Short mmCIF file of C-alpha atoms and ligand atoms in Angstrom, two decimals:
data_model
loop_
_atom_site.label_atom_id
_atom_site.label_comp_id
_atom_site.label_asym_id
_atom_site.label_seq_id
_atom_site.Cartn_x
_atom_site.Cartn_y
_atom_site.Cartn_z
CA MET A 19 21.96 109.77 18.72
CA ARG A 20 18.82 108.60 19.36
CA LYS A 21 18.31 106.18 22.06
CA GLN A 22 17.86 102.29 20.33
CA ARG A 23 14.67 101.09 21.58
CA GLY A 24 15.76 97.95 23.35
CA LEU A 25 15.17 94.34 21.80
CA LEU A 26 12.77 91.96 22.63
CA ILE A 27 14.66 88.66 22.72
CA VAL A 28 12.27 85.22 23.09
CA LEU A 29 13.77 82.29 24.08
CA SER A 30 11.66 79.56 23.75
CA GLY A 31 11.95 75.32 23.30
CA PRO A 32 10.47 72.55 24.97
CA SER A 33 10.24 71.88 28.46
CA GLY A 34 13.65 71.19 30.36
CA VAL A 35 15.57 72.22 27.76
CA GLY A 36 17.40 74.43 29.76
CA LYS A 37 16.35 77.91 29.30
CA GLY A 38 15.65 79.13 32.68
CA THR A 39 19.20 77.63 33.27
CA VAL A 40 20.77 79.69 30.43
CA ARG A 41 18.74 82.95 31.13
CA LYS A 42 20.16 82.95 34.70
CA GLU A 43 23.63 82.26 33.23
CA LEU A 44 23.51 85.01 30.83
CA PHE A 45 22.34 87.19 33.43
CA SER A 46 24.49 86.63 35.90
CA GLN A 47 27.15 88.15 33.43
CA PRO A 48 28.43 91.47 33.80
CA ASN A 49 27.46 94.44 31.41
CA THR A 50 24.95 93.04 30.18
CA ASN A 51 21.71 95.53 28.73
CA TYR A 52 19.39 92.70 29.92
CA GLU A 53 16.06 92.61 31.86
CA TYR A 54 14.00 89.55 32.28
CA SER A 55 10.02 89.48 32.26
CA ILE A 56 8.23 87.48 35.06
CA SER A 57 5.67 85.32 33.57
CA MET A 58 2.32 85.26 34.83
CA THR A 59 1.02 81.37 35.89
CA THR A 60 -1.83 79.45 37.01
CA ARG A 61 0.83 76.68 37.89
CA LEU A 62 1.23 76.08 41.54
CA PRO A 63 4.63 77.38 43.15
CA ARG A 64 7.22 74.56 43.30
CA GLU A 65 9.10 74.39 46.37
CA GLY A 66 11.65 77.42 46.71
CA GLU A 67 9.85 78.73 44.22
CA VAL A 68 8.47 82.65 45.15
CA ASP A 69 5.94 85.04 43.90
CA GLU A 70 6.97 87.89 42.00
CA VAL A 71 10.80 86.47 41.67
CA ASP A 72 10.14 82.95 39.53
CA TYR A 73 6.25 84.18 38.58
CA PHE A 74 3.54 86.33 39.33
CA PHE A 75 1.26 83.14 40.89
CA LYS A 76 -2.58 83.75 39.95
CA THR A 77 -5.88 81.65 40.03
CA ARG A 78 -7.47 80.73 36.73
CA ASN A 79 -10.24 83.82 37.20
CA GLU A 80 -7.53 86.22 37.55
CA PHE A 81 -5.66 84.97 34.81
CA GLU A 82 -8.64 84.70 32.49
CA GLU A 83 -9.34 88.99 33.82
CA LEU A 84 -5.58 89.68 32.91
CA ILE A 85 -6.17 88.35 29.07
CA GLU A 86 -10.34 90.08 29.33
CA GLN A 87 -8.44 93.53 29.70
CA ASP A 88 -5.81 92.56 27.19
CA GLN A 89 -2.97 93.08 29.52
CA LEU A 90 -1.12 90.09 28.33
CA LEU A 91 1.55 90.26 25.19
CA GLU A 92 0.76 86.90 24.93
CA TRP A 93 -0.59 83.89 26.54
CA ALA A 94 -1.02 80.22 26.47
CA GLU A 95 -2.38 77.08 27.99
CA PHE A 96 0.12 74.57 28.53
CA VAL A 97 -0.20 71.45 30.14
CA GLY A 98 -3.29 72.50 32.25
CA ASN A 99 -2.17 75.93 33.07
CA TYR A 100 -1.89 79.08 32.18
CA TYR A 101 1.16 81.16 30.88
CA GLY A 102 1.27 84.55 30.14
CA THR A 103 3.62 87.65 29.06
CA PRO A 104 2.50 91.15 31.20
CA LEU A 105 2.48 93.86 28.48
CA GLU A 106 3.25 96.98 30.31
CA TYR A 107 6.71 95.93 31.53
CA VAL A 108 8.01 94.73 28.40
CA ASN A 109 6.81 98.51 26.78
CA LYS A 110 8.45 100.05 29.58
CA MET A 111 11.31 98.01 29.70
CA ARG A 112 11.90 98.49 25.78
CA ASP A 113 11.20 101.88 25.82
CA ALA A 114 14.11 102.44 28.52
CA GLY A 115 16.34 101.17 26.17
CA ARG A 116 16.87 98.06 27.89
CA ASP A 117 16.97 94.60 26.26
CA VAL A 118 13.90 91.83 27.54
CA PHE A 119 13.98 88.91 27.87
CA LEU A 120 10.89 86.68 27.36
CA GLU A 121 11.21 82.71 28.13
CA ILE A 122 8.29 81.18 26.87
CA GLU A 123 6.95 77.91 25.10
CA VAL A 124 6.43 78.31 21.52
CA GLN A 125 2.13 78.73 20.97
CA GLY A 126 3.16 81.85 23.24
CA ALA A 127 6.26 82.90 21.04
CA ALA A 128 3.93 82.57 17.48
CA GLN A 129 1.74 84.84 19.30
CA VAL A 130 4.79 87.60 20.00
CA ARG A 131 5.80 86.95 16.32
CA ALA A 132 2.61 88.03 14.85
CA LYS A 133 2.05 91.06 17.57
CA VAL A 134 6.08 92.13 17.75
CA PRO A 135 7.46 91.59 14.21
CA ASP A 136 11.08 92.82 14.51
CA GLY A 137 11.49 90.76 17.85
CA LEU A 138 14.71 88.28 17.79
CA PHE A 139 13.52 84.67 17.84
CA ILE A 140 15.74 82.18 19.33
CA PHE A 141 14.95 78.49 19.77
CA LEU A 142 16.82 76.41 22.51
CA ALA A 143 17.32 72.87 21.32
CA PRO A 144 18.41 69.72 22.77
CA PRO A 145 21.35 67.55 21.83
CA SER A 146 18.32 64.96 21.64
CA LEU A 147 15.06 63.52 23.00
CA THR A 148 16.69 61.60 25.44
CA ASP A 149 18.81 64.26 27.19
CA LEU A 150 15.37 65.86 27.19
CA GLU A 151 14.37 63.36 29.38
CA THR A 152 16.91 63.05 31.52
CA ARG A 153 16.86 66.78 32.37
CA LEU A 154 13.45 66.66 32.76
CA ILE A 155 13.52 63.70 35.27
CA GLY A 156 17.17 65.41 36.65
CA ARG A 157 15.26 68.29 37.71
CA GLY A 158 13.29 66.46 39.88
CA THR A 159 10.05 68.72 40.18
CA GLU A 160 7.10 66.97 37.61
CA THR A 161 5.46 63.88 38.61
CA ASP A 162 5.79 61.26 35.71
CA ASP A 163 2.47 61.82 34.21
CA VAL A 164 3.52 66.08 33.90
CA ILE A 165 7.19 64.84 32.51
CA ALA A 166 5.10 62.32 30.06
CA SER A 167 2.81 64.82 28.96
CA ARG A 168 6.16 68.06 28.28
CA LEU A 169 7.61 65.22 26.50
CA GLN A 170 4.70 64.30 24.32
CA ALA A 171 4.11 68.56 23.95
CA ALA A 172 8.07 68.63 22.77
CA ARG A 173 7.76 66.09 19.95
CA GLN A 174 5.41 68.95 18.47
CA GLU A 175 7.62 72.15 20.04
CA LEU A 176 10.84 70.64 18.48
CA GLU A 177 9.15 70.79 14.51
CA MET A 178 8.86 74.84 15.10
CA MET A 179 11.95 75.65 15.39
CA ASN A 180 12.60 76.21 11.81
CA LEU A 181 10.06 79.52 12.58
CA TYR A 182 12.90 80.71 14.63
CA ASP A 183 15.76 83.05 13.71
CA TYR A 184 18.50 81.55 15.41
CA VAL A 185 18.46 78.05 16.56
CA VAL A 186 20.91 77.55 19.37
CA GLU A 187 21.72 74.35 20.69
CA ASN A 188 22.11 73.49 24.69
CA ASP A 189 24.76 70.95 25.38
CA LEU A 190 26.80 73.01 27.52
CA VAL A 191 25.49 76.21 28.90
CA GLU A 192 28.36 77.61 29.10
CA HIS A 193 28.19 77.33 25.10
CA ALA A 194 24.49 78.28 24.66
CA CYS A 195 25.18 81.52 26.41
CA GLU A 196 28.23 82.25 24.10
CA ARG A 197 26.15 81.75 21.46
CA ILE A 198 23.30 83.77 22.56
CA ASN A 199 25.54 86.66 23.36
CA ALA A 200 26.92 86.64 20.00
CA ILE A 201 23.58 87.09 18.86
CA ILE A 202 22.58 89.75 19.86
CA ILE A 203 25.69 91.88 19.72
CA ALA A 204 24.95 90.85 15.95
CA GLU A 205 21.86 91.94 16.03
CA HIS A 206 22.56 95.01 17.74
CA CYS A 207 25.06 96.19 15.12
CA LYS A 208 22.66 95.37 12.26
CA ARG A 209 20.22 97.34 13.54
CA GLU A 210 22.66 100.68 14.46
CA ARG A 211 23.70 100.16 11.16
CA VAL A 212 20.23 100.39 9.59
CA GLU A 213 19.40 103.37 11.38
CA LYS A 214 22.25 105.26 10.67
CA ARG A 215 21.33 104.59 7.16
CA TYR A 216 18.40 106.15 7.47
CA PHE A 217 19.24 109.13 9.49
CA ASP A 218 22.32 109.89 7.07
CA MET A 219 19.50 109.82 4.09
CA LEU A 220 16.74 111.59 5.87
CA LYS A 221 20.02 114.13 6.51
CA GLU A 222 20.66 114.21 2.99
CA ASN A 223 17.20 114.83 1.88
CA ALA A 224 15.96 117.66 4.38
N1 LIG B 312 23.75 72.12 28.93
C1 LIG B 312 22.88 71.81 29.97
N2 LIG B 312 23.60 70.30 30.15
C2 LIG B 312 22.76 69.23 31.08
N3 LIG B 312 21.73 69.63 32.47
C3 LIG B 312 21.12 70.99 31.88
C4 LIG B 312 21.71 71.89 30.92
N4 LIG B 312 20.87 73.23 30.67
C5 LIG B 312 19.79 72.82 32.22
N5 LIG B 312 20.16 71.62 32.55
C6 LIG B 312 19.37 71.05 33.23
O1 LIG B 312 18.51 70.51 33.19
C7 LIG B 312 17.04 70.60 33.91
C8 LIG B 312 15.59 71.18 33.04
O2 LIG B 312 16.10 72.89 32.67
P1 LIG B 312 15.24 74.59 33.14
O3 LIG B 312 14.57 74.24 34.40
O4 LIG B 312 16.57 75.28 32.94
O5 LIG B 312 14.50 74.21 31.63
P2 LIG B 312 13.61 74.90 30.97
O6 LIG B 312 13.83 74.90 29.75
O7 LIG B 312 13.68 76.52 31.78
O8 LIG B 312 12.13 74.26 31.56
P3 LIG B 312 10.48 74.65 32.23
O9 LIG B 312 10.47 75.18 30.72
O10 LIG B 312 10.29 73.58 32.89
O11 LIG B 312 10.63 76.11 32.73
C9 LIG B 312 17.73 71.12 35.57
O12 LIG B 312 18.08 70.26 35.99
C10 LIG B 312 18.91 71.90 34.51
O13 LIG B 312 19.95 71.83 35.56
N1 LIG B 313 3.67 81.51 26.51
C1 LIG B 313 4.49 81.23 27.22
N2 LIG B 313 4.82 80.34 28.22
C2 LIG B 313 5.47 80.44 29.32
C3 LIG B 313 5.03 81.70 30.08
N3 LIG B 313 6.54 81.57 31.45
C4 LIG B 313 6.81 80.36 31.28
N4 LIG B 313 6.00 79.44 29.76
C5 LIG B 313 6.66 78.30 29.63
O1 LIG B 313 5.48 77.37 30.16
C6 LIG B 313 6.40 76.04 30.20
C7 LIG B 313 5.99 75.47 31.57
O2 LIG B 313 7.14 76.19 32.84
P1 LIG B 313 6.83 75.80 34.04
O3 LIG B 313 7.95 76.65 34.50
O4 LIG B 313 5.83 75.19 34.34
O5 LIG B 313 8.22 74.28 33.68
C8 LIG B 313 8.06 76.59 29.70
O6 LIG B 313 8.06 75.94 28.65
C9 LIG B 313 7.99 77.70 30.24
O7 LIG B 313 8.91 78.47 29.24
C10 LIG B 313 4.65 82.99 29.31
O8 LIG B 313 4.71 83.68 30.16
N5 LIG B 313 3.80 82.30 28.15
#
């Protein structure tokens, strides 16, 4: 049987909803077939963040060169900084049969939707805007001004959730992970069934 190309799984949602927390929990579970695509950003590293682990930290000039050279699958400017996904890594991993996770904001997710229509698009939603604010403040990584800008952006981002294949509420991390794992398993089963039907059909007509 031919090896299936890996899924492109886009996990999006407002800043502070818990995308990173949920993704790290998913990756810590045994027997997963997931790869995380480390993004490029012009944001300065937070305390404890490591270059090439959390992000590839770039200057604005370096980032703009990557855009010019078409090296990004998608990119966006979010609250004053560039963020983008390296194209080559995603293709290499998917060709090797690995499921690749992107953890990105909604403008970038919309670009991926246009370029990779067979991607799996999951919107992670907070239980409420108050919870979102509590989480952003509680993380303690941004100034009050940046938190206010991110919460402002969140209102528009939440309006885009109906464009996704699935909306998963991040009430409890373990519940969100269970839901996401179930969605991915179901997606693989669906694709295997469709692929098998086509192979059978081609064999019959050979
Ligand atoms: N289900 C949850 N319940 C309570 N707190 C949570 C939950 N999920 C995440 N958090 C907390 O919320 C804060 C933000 O989480 P995290 O950094 O994972 O969000 P994010 O969506 O990746 O943010 P960003 O988009 O800015 O990178 C963290 O302090 C995290 O511990
Ligand atoms: N469009 C993209 N958005 C990205 C990418 N990597 C991260 N992000 C999102 O940006 C915001 C802010 O991130 P932070 O680390 O500064 O809190 C958040 O929603 C991230 O998910 C990317 O490659 N492309």
